Amino acid sequence: MELLYDTGWAEQPATVEQPLRGDIDCDVVVIGGGGGGMSAALRLAERGVDVVLLEAKTLGWGATSRNAGYLTNSVAADPEVLGLLLKRERLRELYRYAENAVHFAEDALSRHGIDCDYERTGIVMAAVSKGQLRHARRNAKVLAEAGAAGEFIEGPEAGLPEGFLGGIREGVGGTLNPGKFVLGLRDATIAAGVRVYECTPARDVVDTGDGVVVNTPGGKVKSRKALLTTNAASSGLSSAPRHLATPVWTSLVETEPIAPERLDEIGWTSRAPLVTLHMILESYRVTPRGTIAFGTRRIQAGRNPLPDRTPAPNVVDDLVRGFRDRFPGLRDVEPVRAWGGWIGMSSTWLPVAGEASDNVLYSLACNGHGFAQAQYVGHLLAEHVTGAPLHADLAAIWHGRKRFRPSFVSGPALYAGWLADRAADRLAALTTSESRITSSPVG
Ligand SMILES: Cc1cc2nc3c(=O)[nH]c(=O)nc-3n(C[C@H](O)[C@H](O)[C@H](O)COP(=O)(O)OP(=O)(O)OC[C@H]3O[C@@H](n4cnc5c(N)ncnc54)[C@H](O)[C@@H]3O)c2cc1C
C-alpha cells in the first residue's frame, strides 16, 4: 500500500502570520515557536511584557505537532539507572518536575479551552518479556521511592494486549491529538497579544552585553533578553552552548482503522497507551479515529541545518515488523501513513535549561518526552527572565552556565542501541519457545 507522509493529526493553520520585515525592538524575544516557545511567549504577554516570537515555519511546526501525543510524567532516562546514579533527593526533584509538567499542560488545555481529544488514561510502561517485567518491578520501586505517581500491574486483569505481560501504569497524564493541540495553543498565543512572526528563521543571536540582537532574513530584533526554544535546531545557532544536544530523527507509523472488537479479542481491553521497556522504546496507542499509531525503535542522528524529511523506508519497515511481532492477532492490518520529527537529545537524556550568556536563556526539555515538559519549562523560563527567582522545578533541570561534555549520542551509538534491543528480543523469543517445549507433555 502507498503510504501517506503527513501526520494526519490536523490541518495546517488556515492563515500564516506575516514574516518580519524591517527592524524592531521589544523587551524579550523568544526564538522557536513550539510548545516551549509559545508557552513562554504567552506567559510573558500575560505579565504585560512586550514580547516577540520568531518562528522559522508556522507555530508548532516542529516536534510539538508531530509527536505521538503522550502526556507523560516520565523522563527519558531509565528510572533504575537514574536510581543508581542520582541521590534520592535529586530523583524526587526530577520526578516532581515531570509530574508538575503534566499538571501544567492539563491546566493549559482547560485555561485556553483547547479541544484536542485529551484522554486521562495514564500510560503503561509495558514489558514484552520476562526480563522486562523484572525490570518494570525494579523501576516501580525506584519510582515509588522518588514519589512518582504509578503502580505496578501484571496479568490479564491489566487489560493489555496479548504478549504484553504487565508494567507500570503512570498515575497521571494520557494521550491527545498534538496537531489539534498546536492549533489551539497558536490561537491563544496570537490572541494574548504576542507579536508573532512566522516564516522568520533566526540566523544568529548576538548577546551585545546590554541586550540581544537577532538577525533574520527580513530584519533585526533588538531586545533586552532572549529565550532560545529551538529544540533540535539549537546547535545551528552559534549562541547556543556547544554540545547542548544532538538532533535525532524519530519516526511514527499509523495503521488503517481497526474494529474495536478486534482490540478486545487480542486482550487490549484497557486501551492503555503503551511504551515498551527497551533501551530505545517502542510506543503503541489507539487514536480517536480507531487506528494504532506506533513508533520510535530506530532513531537516527542528524546535523544542522536540519533537512525537511520523511521517515526512511528501512525504518518504517522495521517499525511495521515490530508491530506485527507485538500484535500477531493484527497481522493483516495495513500501515497507511508514516511521519517523523526532530528531537534534541541531551547527552544524559535528561531535560536541561540554563543560560547561554548574560541575556540569553535556553530550554531543551525534549529527549522524546518533552511534550508537557517543554511547555512547563517555557512558562518557568518566562517567569525567571522577568525577575522571579528560579522556581524549584526549573532548578531541578538547571544547568546554569556550565559547559556540556561532548555527547555519546551519534549514528553508530543509536544503531548499537537498536541492535542490542533486537538481540534482547531474540533471546526473549528463544526463552519463551524453549519453556513452551519443556512444559509440553511428551509421549
Ligand atoms: C516523532 C516524535 C514523537 C514524540 N512523541 C512524544 C510523546 O508522545 N510525548 C512526549 O512527551 N514527547 C514526545 N516527543 C517529543 C516532544 O514532541 C518534544 O520534546 C517537544 O514537543 C519539544 O517542544 P519544543 O517547543 O521544545 O520544540 P519544537 O516543537 O521542536 O519547537 C521548536 C520550534 O523552533 C523552530 N525553530 C528552529 N530553529 C529556529 C530558528 N533558527 N528560528 C526560528 N525558529 C526556529 C522550529 O521550526 C520549531 O517550530 C516526540 C517527538 C517526536 C519527533
Short mmCIF file of C-alpha atoms and ligand atoms in Angstrom, two decimals, residues 31-36 54-56 61-64 66-70 72 200-202 229-231 233 250 252 341 343 366 368-371 374, ligand 1:
data_model
loop_
_atom_site.label_atom_id
_atom_site.label_comp_id
_atom_site.label_asym_id
_atom_site.label_seq_id
_atom_site.Cartn_x
_atom_site.Cartn_y
_atom_site.Cartn_z
CA ILE A 31 13.14 32.17 19.24
CA GLY A 32 11.32 28.99 18.19
CA GLY A 33 7.54 28.65 18.39
CA GLY A 34 6.96 25.07 19.54
CA GLY A 35 5.08 24.21 22.73
CA GLY A 36 8.00 25.64 24.73
CA LEU A 54 10.05 34.29 15.91
CA GLU A 55 9.23 31.00 14.20
CA ALA A 56 11.08 29.60 11.17
CA TRP A 61 5.54 23.10 13.07
CA GLY A 62 8.27 21.10 14.87
CA ALA A 63 8.15 18.16 17.26
CA THR A 64 5.19 19.63 19.16
CA ARG A 66 4.42 15.65 15.14
CA ASN A 67 4.74 13.62 18.29
CA ALA A 68 2.81 10.56 19.47
CA GLY A 69 0.62 12.62 21.80
CA TYR A 70 1.63 11.05 25.14
CA THR A 72 3.72 11.66 30.42
CA THR A 200 11.13 34.03 10.14
CA PRO A 201 14.20 31.93 10.94
CA ALA A 202 16.73 33.49 13.33
CA THR A 229 13.41 27.37 22.43
CA THR A 230 14.59 25.96 19.12
CA ASN A 231 14.79 22.31 20.26
CA ALA A 233 17.81 23.15 15.74
CA THR A 250 12.23 9.95 15.28
CA LEU A 252 5.94 7.14 13.68
CA GLY A 341 10.24 14.83 13.53
CA ILE A 343 14.09 15.96 18.78
CA CYS A 366 12.87 17.26 24.97
CA GLY A 368 11.41 12.45 23.22
CA HIS A 369 9.44 13.10 26.44
CA GLY A 370 9.13 16.85 26.24
CA PHE A 371 5.59 17.48 25.08
CA ALA A 374 8.78 21.92 27.07
C1 LIG B 1 8.01 11.60 16.36
C2 LIG B 1 8.05 12.18 17.76
C3 LIG B 1 7.29 11.60 18.76
C4 LIG B 1 7.30 12.15 20.05
N1 LIG B 1 6.44 11.66 20.96
C5 LIG B 1 6.35 12.29 22.17
C6 LIG B 1 5.35 11.91 23.09
O1 LIG B 1 4.49 11.08 22.81
N2 LIG B 1 5.34 12.51 24.33
C7 LIG B 1 6.25 13.48 24.65
O2 LIG B 1 6.23 13.96 25.80
N3 LIG B 1 7.17 13.90 23.76
C8 LIG B 1 7.21 13.35 22.53
N4 LIG B 1 8.12 13.81 21.62
C9 LIG B 1 8.99 14.92 21.99
C10 LIG B 1 8.22 16.24 22.05
O3 LIG B 1 7.41 16.38 20.90
C11 LIG B 1 9.20 17.39 22.16
O4 LIG B 1 10.06 17.15 23.26
C12 LIG B 1 8.53 18.72 22.38
O5 LIG B 1 7.45 18.91 21.51
C13 LIG B 1 9.56 19.82 22.21
O6 LIG B 1 8.92 21.07 22.18
P1 LIG B 1 9.78 22.34 21.83
O7 LIG B 1 8.87 23.52 21.84
O8 LIG B 1 10.99 22.38 22.68
O9 LIG B 1 10.34 22.06 20.37
P2 LIG B 1 9.63 22.05 18.87
O10 LIG B 1 8.22 21.72 18.98
O11 LIG B 1 10.52 21.27 18.03
O12 LIG B 1 9.71 23.58 18.52
C14 LIG B 1 10.90 24.21 18.12
C15 LIG B 1 10.49 25.27 17.07
O13 LIG B 1 11.60 26.10 16.78
C16 LIG B 1 11.55 26.44 15.42
N5 LIG B 1 12.89 26.86 15.05
C17 LIG B 1 14.01 26.08 14.96
N6 LIG B 1 15.07 26.84 14.61
C18 LIG B 1 14.63 28.11 14.50
C19 LIG B 1 15.26 29.36 14.18
N7 LIG B 1 16.57 29.43 13.91
N8 LIG B 1 14.49 30.48 14.16
C20 LIG B 1 13.16 30.43 14.45
N9 LIG B 1 12.52 29.27 14.74
C21 LIG B 1 13.24 28.13 14.78
C22 LIG B 1 11.09 25.17 14.75
O14 LIG B 1 10.54 25.40 13.47
C23 LIG B 1 10.07 24.64 15.75
O15 LIG B 1 8.75 25.06 15.44
C24 LIG B 1 8.13 13.27 20.33
C25 LIG B 1 8.90 13.85 19.32
C26 LIG B 1 8.84 13.32 18.04
C27 LIG B 1 9.65 13.98 16.96
#
